[in-house]
Amino acid sequence: QPVDPVLDEEILDEARRCGSARNRQPWHLFVAMSPPVRRALSGHAPYGAFLADAPVVVVIGLDHERGGADTELDGGRLTQSLLRASEDRGLGSCPATFFPTSADRAVAEIVGAPPGIATRTAVAVGWPATPPSGRAGRSAIPTGRRRFGDVVTWVDATPGHRR
């Protein structure tokens, strides 16, 4: 079902205020709401068929000249902020990546991004669907989180002692 335009603007405004290295803010958000545009975008994301069905798709454009070496980091921060802002309002969201590199050019053309703006990521936003009833299948994607000790190493701790 459609997302209220005021809610869309709140989410986008909150996301654009995320941190940015040296405050360069190397992003531009392209918001796609029409079914033909969403379908076209989904065709360039190998794992993004869901973009066609989402009421709102936000394509994140990045200007590497403006952002320098920190552009990708800032794009990730913006994407995470968009996901969190959606979640905070009860909306579902899911990122998708456009690849290979030729998809970036096709997506840029679809959304009208000017030259020099990379369009490798999109976020679908909408009201979560009711989970299907019946027997659940097994996901091919790992579930749960890796254990703390498997991802954290204290490098400055005294031998035999952790913080």
JSON list of C-alpha atoms in Angstrom, two decimals:
[
{"chain": "A", "resi": 1, "resn": "GLN", "atom": "CA", "xyz": [0.00, 0.00, 0.00]},
{"chain": "A", "resi": 2, "resn": "PRO", "atom": "CA", "xyz": [1.19, 3.57, -0.58]},
{"chain": "A", "resi": 3, "resn": "VAL", "atom": "CA", "xyz": [3.31, 5.41, 1.95]},
{"chain": "A", "resi": 4, "resn": "ASP", "atom": "CA", "xyz": [2.07, 8.85, 3.02]},
{"chain": "A", "resi": 5, "resn": "PRO", "atom": "CA", "xyz": [4.13, 11.55, 1.20]},
{"chain": "A", "resi": 6, "resn": "VAL", "atom": "CA", "xyz": [4.69, 13.39, 4.49]},
{"chain": "A", "resi": 7, "resn": "LEU", "atom": "CA", "xyz": [6.20, 10.21, 5.94]},
{"chain": "A", "resi": 8, "resn": "ASP", "atom": "CA", "xyz": [8.39, 9.87, 2.84]},
{"chain": "A", "resi": 9, "resn": "GLU", "atom": "CA", "xyz": [9.70, 13.40, 3.33]},
{"chain": "A", "resi": 10, "resn": "GLU", "atom": "CA", "xyz": [10.37, 12.82, 7.05]},
{"chain": "A", "resi": 11, "resn": "ILE", "atom": "CA", "xyz": [12.40, 9.71, 6.29]},
{"chain": "A", "resi": 12, "resn": "LEU", "atom": "CA", "xyz": [14.37, 11.36, 3.50]},
{"chain": "A", "resi": 13, "resn": "ASP", "atom": "CA", "xyz": [15.03, 14.48, 5.57]},
{"chain": "A", "resi": 14, "resn": "GLU", "atom": "CA", "xyz": [16.24, 12.45, 8.53]},
{"chain": "A", "resi": 15, "resn": "ALA", "atom": "CA", "xyz": [18.49, 10.28, 6.35]},
{"chain": "A", "resi": 16, "resn": "ARG", "atom": "CA", "xyz": [20.11, 13.24, 4.58]},
{"chain": "A", "resi": 17, "resn": "ARG", "atom": "CA", "xyz": [21.16, 14.65, 7.94]},
{"chain": "A", "resi": 18, "resn": "CYS", "atom": "CA", "xyz": [23.43, 11.68, 8.68]},
{"chain": "A", "resi": 19, "resn": "GLY", "atom": "CA", "xyz": [27.10, 12.22, 9.35]},
{"chain": "A", "resi": 20, "resn": "SER", "atom": "CA", "xyz": [29.42, 12.88, 6.45]},
{"chain": "A", "resi": 21, "resn": "ALA", "atom": "CA", "xyz": [33.22, 12.95, 6.32]},
{"chain": "A", "resi": 22, "resn": "ARG", "atom": "CA", "xyz": [34.28, 16.59, 6.32]},
{"chain": "A", "resi": 23, "resn": "ASN", "atom": "CA", "xyz": [30.57, 17.39, 5.82]},
{"chain": "A", "resi": 24, "resn": "ARG", "atom": "CA", "xyz": [30.89, 16.89, 2.07]},
{"chain": "A", "resi": 25, "resn": "GLN", "atom": "CA", "xyz": [27.47, 15.20, 1.78]},
{"chain": "A", "resi": 26, "resn": "PRO", "atom": "CA", "xyz": [28.26, 13.58, -1.59]},
{"chain": "A", "resi": 27, "resn": "TRP", "atom": "CA", "xyz": [24.77, 12.22, -2.14]},
{"chain": "A", "resi": 28, "resn": "HIS", "atom": "CA", "xyz": [21.60, 12.85, -4.05]},
{"chain": "A", "resi": 29, "resn": "LEU", "atom": "CA", "xyz": [18.40, 10.87, -3.51]},
{"chain": "A", "resi": 30, "resn": "PHE", "atom": "CA", "xyz": [16.25, 9.87, -6.48]},
{"chain": "A", "resi": 31, "resn": "VAL", "atom": "CA", "xyz": [12.76, 8.80, -5.34]},
{"chain": "A", "resi": 32, "resn": "ALA", "atom": "CA", "xyz": [10.86, 6.45, -7.65]},
{"chain": "A", "resi": 33, "resn": "MET", "atom": "CA", "xyz": [7.19, 5.80, -6.99]},
{"chain": "A", "resi": 34, "resn": "SER", "atom": "CA", "xyz": [5.71, 4.90, -10.38]},
{"chain": "A", "resi": 35, "resn": "PRO", "atom": "CA", "xyz": [5.37, 1.19, -11.20]},
{"chain": "A", "resi": 36, "resn": "PRO", "atom": "CA", "xyz": [7.13, 1.41, -14.60]},
{"chain": "A", "resi": 37, "resn": "VAL", "atom": "CA", "xyz": [10.19, 3.09, -13.09]},
{"chain": "A", "resi": 38, "resn": "ARG", "atom": "CA", "xyz": [10.33, 0.68, -10.15]},
{"chain": "A", "resi": 39, "resn": "ARG", "atom": "CA", "xyz": [10.06, -2.29, -12.56]},
{"chain": "A", "resi": 40, "resn": "ALA", "atom": "CA", "xyz": [12.86, -0.87, -14.71]},
{"chain": "A", "resi": 41, "resn": "LEU", "atom": "CA", "xyz": [15.09, -0.43, -11.66]},
{"chain": "A", "resi": 42, "resn": "SER", "atom": "CA", "xyz": [14.41, -3.97, -10.44]},
{"chain": "A", "resi": 43, "resn": "GLY", "atom": "CA", "xyz": [15.70, -5.31, -13.75]},
{"chain": "A", "resi": 44, "resn": "HIS", "atom": "CA", "xyz": [19.18, -4.02, -12.93]},
{"chain": "A", "resi": 45, "resn": "ALA", "atom": "CA", "xyz": [19.47, -5.49, -9.44]},
{"chain": "A", "resi": 46, "resn": "PRO", "atom": "CA", "xyz": [20.08, -9.26, -9.64]},
{"chain": "A", "resi": 47, "resn": "TYR", "atom": "CA", "xyz": [18.66, -9.75, -6.14]},
{"chain": "A", "resi": 48, "resn": "GLY", "atom": "CA", "xyz": [16.27, -6.82, -6.24]},
{"chain": "A", "resi": 49, "resn": "ALA", "atom": "CA", "xyz": [13.05, -8.10, -7.80]},
{"chain": "A", "resi": 50, "resn": "PHE", "atom": "CA", "xyz": [11.29, -6.71, -4.70]},
{"chain": "A", "resi": 51, "resn": "LEU", "atom": "CA", "xyz": [11.98, -3.16, -5.94]},
{"chain": "A", "resi": 52, "resn": "ALA", "atom": "CA", "xyz": [9.17, -3.55, -8.47]},
{"chain": "A", "resi": 53, "resn": "ASP", "atom": "CA", "xyz": [6.59, -4.14, -5.71]},
{"chain": "A", "resi": 54, "resn": "ALA", "atom": "CA", "xyz": [7.74, -1.58, -3.14]},
{"chain": "A", "resi": 55, "resn": "PRO", "atom": "CA", "xyz": [5.66, 1.60, -3.06]},
{"chain": "A", "resi": 56, "resn": "VAL", "atom": "CA", "xyz": [8.81, 3.74, -2.76]},
{"chain": "A", "resi": 57, "resn": "VAL", "atom": "CA", "xyz": [12.30, 3.11, -4.10]},
{"chain": "A", "resi": 58, "resn": "VAL", "atom": "CA", "xyz": [15.08, 5.50, -3.15]},
{"chain": "A", "resi": 59, "resn": "VAL", "atom": "CA", "xyz": [18.11, 5.35, -5.43]},
{"chain": "A", "resi": 60, "resn": "ILE", "atom": "CA", "xyz": [21.20, 6.71, -3.72]},
{"chain": "A", "resi": 61, "resn": "GLY", "atom": "CA", "xyz": [23.39, 8.72, -6.05]},
{"chain": "A", "resi": 62, "resn": "LEU", "atom": "CA", "xyz": [26.98, 9.38, -5.03]},
{"chain": "A", "resi": 63, "resn": "ASP", "atom": "CA", "xyz": [29.33, 12.06, -6.33]},
{"chain": "A", "resi": 64, "resn": "HIS", "atom": "CA", "xyz": [32.86, 10.67, -5.92]},
{"chain": "A", "resi": 65, "resn": "GLU", "atom": "CA", "xyz": [34.45, 13.94, -6.98]},
{"chain": "A", "resi": 66, "resn": "ARG", "atom": "CA", "xyz": [32.66, 15.80, -4.19]},
{"chain": "A", "resi": 67, "resn": "GLY", "atom": "CA", "xyz": [33.16, 13.10, -1.56]},
{"chain": "A", "resi": 68, "resn": "GLY", "atom": "CA", "xyz": [36.68, 11.96, -2.38]},
{"chain": "A", "resi": 69, "resn": "ALA", "atom": "CA", "xyz": [38.02, 8.83, -0.71]},
{"chain": "A", "resi": 70, "resn": "ASP", "atom": "CA", "xyz": [35.17, 8.89, 1.85]},
{"chain": "A", "resi": 71, "resn": "THR", "atom": "CA", "xyz": [32.31, 8.75, -0.68]},
{"chain": "A", "resi": 72, "resn": "GLU", "atom": "CA", "xyz": [31.48, 5.07, -0.25]},
{"chain": "A", "resi": 73, "resn": "LEU", "atom": "CA", "xyz": [31.63, 5.34, 3.55]},
{"chain": "A", "resi": 74, "resn": "ASP", "atom": "CA", "xyz": [29.25, 8.30, 3.43]},
{"chain": "A", "resi": 75, "resn": "GLY", "atom": "CA", "xyz": [26.93, 6.41, 1.06]},
{"chain": "A", "resi": 76, "resn": "GLY", "atom": "CA", "xyz": [26.80, 3.53, 3.53]},
{"chain": "A", "resi": 77, "resn": "ARG", "atom": "CA", "xyz": [26.04, 5.91, 6.37]},
{"chain": "A", "resi": 78, "resn": "LEU", "atom": "CA", "xyz": [23.20, 7.47, 4.38]},
{"chain": "A", "resi": 79, "resn": "THR", "atom": "CA", "xyz": [21.82, 4.05, 3.45]},
{"chain": "A", "resi": 80, "resn": "GLN", "atom": "CA", "xyz": [21.88, 2.90, 7.09]},
{"chain": "A", "resi": 81, "resn": "SER", "atom": "CA", "xyz": [20.21, 6.15, 8.18]},
{"chain": "A", "resi": 82, "resn": "LEU", "atom": "CA", "xyz": [17.46, 5.63, 5.60]},
{"chain": "A", "resi": 83, "resn": "LEU", "atom": "CA", "xyz": [16.89, 2.08, 6.84]},
{"chain": "A", "resi": 84, "resn": "ARG", "atom": "CA", "xyz": [16.77, 3.23, 10.49]},
{"chain": "A", "resi": 85, "resn": "ALA", "atom": "CA", "xyz": [14.47, 6.19, 9.77]},
{"chain": "A", "resi": 86, "resn": "SER", "atom": "CA", "xyz": [12.07, 3.80, 8.02]},
{"chain": "A", "resi": 87, "resn": "GLU", "atom": "CA", "xyz": [12.18, 1.28, 10.87]},
{"chain": "A", "resi": 88, "resn": "ASP", "atom": "CA", "xyz": [11.60, 4.01, 13.46]},
{"chain": "A", "resi": 89, "resn": "ARG", "atom": "CA", "xyz": [8.30, 4.80, 11.74]},
{"chain": "A", "resi": 90, "resn": "GLY", "atom": "CA", "xyz": [7.14, 1.20, 11.45]},
{"chain": "A", "resi": 91, "resn": "LEU", "atom": "CA", "xyz": [7.99, 0.86, 7.77]},
{"chain": "A", "resi": 92, "resn": "GLY", "atom": "CA", "xyz": [9.87, -2.00, 6.23]},
{"chain": "A", "resi": 93, "resn": "SER", "atom": "CA", "xyz": [12.93, -1.36, 4.09]},
{"chain": "A", "resi": 94, "resn": "CYS", "atom": "CA", "xyz": [15.53, -3.35, 2.21]},
{"chain": "A", "resi": 95, "resn": "PRO", "atom": "CA", "xyz": [18.63, -2.30, 0.27]},
{"chain": "A", "resi": 96, "resn": "ALA", "atom": "CA", "xyz": [19.50, -3.56, -3.19]},
{"chain": "A", "resi": 97, "resn": "THR", "atom": "CA", "xyz": [22.71, -3.26, -5.19]},
{"chain": "A", "resi": 98, "resn": "PHE", "atom": "CA", "xyz": [22.83, -2.58, -8.92]},
{"chain": "A", "resi": 99, "resn": "PHE", "atom": "CA", "xyz": [25.58, -4.51, -10.69]},
{"chain": "A", "resi": 100, "resn": "PRO", "atom": "CA", "xyz": [27.59, -5.10, -12.80]},
{"chain": "A", "resi": 101, "resn": "THR", "atom": "CA", "xyz": [29.04, -1.64, -13.51]},
{"chain": "A", "resi": 102, "resn": "SER", "atom": "CA", "xyz": [26.96, -1.33, -16.68]},
{"chain": "A", "resi": 103, "resn": "ALA", "atom": "CA", "xyz": [23.85, -1.44, -14.48]},
{"chain": "A", "resi": 104, "resn": "ASP", "atom": "CA", "xyz": [25.04, 1.74, -12.75]},
{"chain": "A", "resi": 105, "resn": "ARG", "atom": "CA", "xyz": [24.92, 3.61, -16.05]},
{"chain": "A", "resi": 106, "resn": "ALA", "atom": "CA", "xyz": [21.48, 2.20, -16.91]},
{"chain": "A", "resi": 107, "resn": "VAL", "atom": "CA", "xyz": [20.08, 3.13, -13.48]},
{"chain": "A", "resi": 108, "resn": "ALA", "atom": "CA", "xyz": [21.56, 6.63, -13.74]},
{"chain": "A", "resi": 109, "resn": "GLU", "atom": "CA", "xyz": [19.73, 7.05, -17.03]},
{"chain": "A", "resi": 110, "resn": "ILE", "atom": "CA", "xyz": [16.43, 5.74, -15.60]},
{"chain": "A", "resi": 111, "resn": "VAL", "atom": "CA", "xyz": [16.46, 8.21, -12.69]},
{"chain": "A", "resi": 112, "resn": "GLY", "atom": "CA", "xyz": [17.96, 11.11, -14.65]},
{"chain": "A", "resi": 113, "resn": "ALA", "atom": "CA", "xyz": [21.18, 11.32, -12.64]},
{"chain": "A", "resi": 114, "resn": "PRO", "atom": "CA", "xyz": [23.63, 13.84, -14.05]},
{"chain": "A", "resi": 115, "resn": "PRO", "atom": "CA", "xyz": [27.05, 12.69, -15.30]},
{"chain": "A", "resi": 116, "resn": "GLY", "atom": "CA", "xyz": [29.45, 11.82, -12.49]},
{"chain": "A", "resi": 117, "resn": "ILE", "atom": "CA", "xyz": [26.76, 10.53, -10.13]},
{"chain": "A", "resi": 118, "resn": "ALA", "atom": "CA", "xyz": [27.11, 6.81, -9.36]},
{"chain": "A", "resi": 119, "resn": "THR", "atom": "CA", "xyz": [23.88, 4.93, -8.69]},
{"chain": "A", "resi": 120, "resn": "ARG", "atom": "CA", "xyz": [24.84, 1.56, -7.23]},
{"chain": "A", "resi": 121, "resn": "THR", "atom": "CA", "xyz": [22.38, 1.28, -4.33]},
{"chain": "A", "resi": 122, "resn": "ALA", "atom": "CA", "xyz": [18.63, 1.58, -3.79]},
{"chain": "A", "resi": 123, "resn": "VAL", "atom": "CA", "xyz": [16.41, 1.17, -0.76]},
{"chain": "A", "resi": 124, "resn": "ALA", "atom": "CA", "xyz": [12.86, -0.14, -1.04]},
{"chain": "A", "resi": 125, "resn": "VAL", "atom": "CA", "xyz": [10.47, 1.35, 1.53]},
{"chain": "A", "resi": 126, "resn": "GLY", "atom": "CA", "xyz": [6.93, 0.30, 2.34]},
{"chain": "A", "resi": 127, "resn": "TRP", "atom": "CA", "xyz": [4.57, -1.16, 4.89]},
{"chain": "A", "resi": 128, "resn": "PRO", "atom": "CA", "xyz": [5.66, -4.70, 5.82]},
{"chain": "A", "resi": 129, "resn": "ALA", "atom": "CA", "xyz": [3.59, -7.44, 4.24]},
{"chain": "A", "resi": 130, "resn": "THR", "atom": "CA", "xyz": [1.85, -10.04, 6.35]},
{"chain": "A", "resi": 131, "resn": "PRO", "atom": "CA", "xyz": [4.09, -13.10, 6.50]},
{"chain": "A", "resi": 132, "resn": "PRO", "atom": "CA", "xyz": [2.73, -15.95, 4.39]},
{"chain": "A", "resi": 133, "resn": "SER", "atom": "CA", "xyz": [0.94, -18.68, 6.30]},
{"chain": "A", "resi": 134, "resn": "GLY", "atom": "CA", "xyz": [1.73, -22.32, 6.03]},
{"chain": "A", "resi": 135, "resn": "ARG", "atom": "CA", "xyz": [5.02, -24.10, 6.03]},
{"chain": "A", "resi": 136, "resn": "ALA", "atom": "CA", "xyz": [8.00, -21.79, 6.01]},
{"chain": "A", "resi": 137, "resn": "GLY", "atom": "CA", "xyz": [10.86, -22.62, 3.69]},
{"chain": "A", "resi": 138, "resn": "ARG", "atom": "CA", "xyz": [14.51, -22.62, 4.61]},
{"chain": "A", "resi": 139, "resn": "SER", "atom": "CA", "xyz": [16.37, -19.43, 3.81]},
{"chain": "A", "resi": 140, "resn": "ALA", "atom": "CA", "xyz": [19.56, -19.61, 1.75]},
{"chain": "A", "resi": 141, "resn": "ILE", "atom": "CA", "xyz": [20.75, -16.54, 3.65]},
{"chain": "A", "resi": 142, "resn": "PRO", "atom": "CA", "xyz": [22.38, -17.01, 7.07]},
{"chain": "A", "resi": 143, "resn": "THR", "atom": "CA", "xyz": [20.15, -15.94, 9.94]},
{"chain": "A", "resi": 144, "resn": "GLY", "atom": "CA", "xyz": [21.09, -14.62, 13.35]},
{"chain": "A", "resi": 145, "resn": "ARG", "atom": "CA", "xyz": [24.23, -12.72, 14.23]},
{"chain": "A", "resi": 146, "resn": "ARG", "atom": "CA", "xyz": [27.81, -13.90, 14.53]},
{"chain": "A", "resi": 147, "resn": "ARG", "atom": "CA", "xyz": [28.99, -14.18, 18.11]},
{"chain": "A", "resi": 148, "resn": "PHE", "atom": "CA", "xyz": [30.70, -11.18, 19.73]},
{"chain": "A", "resi": 149, "resn": "GLY", "atom": "CA", "xyz": [33.97, -13.05, 20.23]},
{"chain": "A", "resi": 150, "resn": "ASP", "atom": "CA", "xyz": [34.03, -14.08, 16.56]},
{"chain": "A", "resi": 151, "resn": "VAL", "atom": "CA", "xyz": [34.01, -10.48, 15.32]},
{"chain": "A", "resi": 152, "resn": "VAL", "atom": "CA", "xyz": [35.80, -8.49, 18.06]},
{"chain": "A", "resi": 153, "resn": "THR", "atom": "CA", "xyz": [39.51, -8.62, 18.84]},
{"chain": "A", "resi": 154, "resn": "TRP", "atom": "CA", "xyz": [41.02, -6.38, 21.52]},
{"chain": "A", "resi": 155, "resn": "VAL", "atom": "CA", "xyz": [44.41, -5.37, 20.09]},
{"chain": "A", "resi": 156, "resn": "ASP", "atom": "CA", "xyz": [45.59, -3.09, 22.90]},
{"chain": "A", "resi": 157, "resn": "ALA", "atom": "CA", "xyz": [44.60, -5.26, 25.86]},
{"chain": "A", "resi": 158, "resn": "THR", "atom": "CA", "xyz": [47.10, -6.59, 28.36]},
{"chain": "A", "resi": 159, "resn": "PRO", "atom": "CA", "xyz": [47.90, -10.26, 27.55]},
{"chain": "A", "resi": 160, "resn": "GLY", "atom": "CA", "xyz": [45.37, -12.52, 29.21]},
{"chain": "A", "resi": 161, "resn": "HIS", "atom": "CA", "xyz": [43.14, -9.55, 30.07]},
{"chain": "A", "resi": 162, "resn": "ARG", "atom": "CA", "xyz": [40.31, -8.07, 28.09]},
{"chain": "A", "resi": 163, "resn": "ARG", "atom": "CA", "xyz": [38.74, -4.73, 28.74]}
]
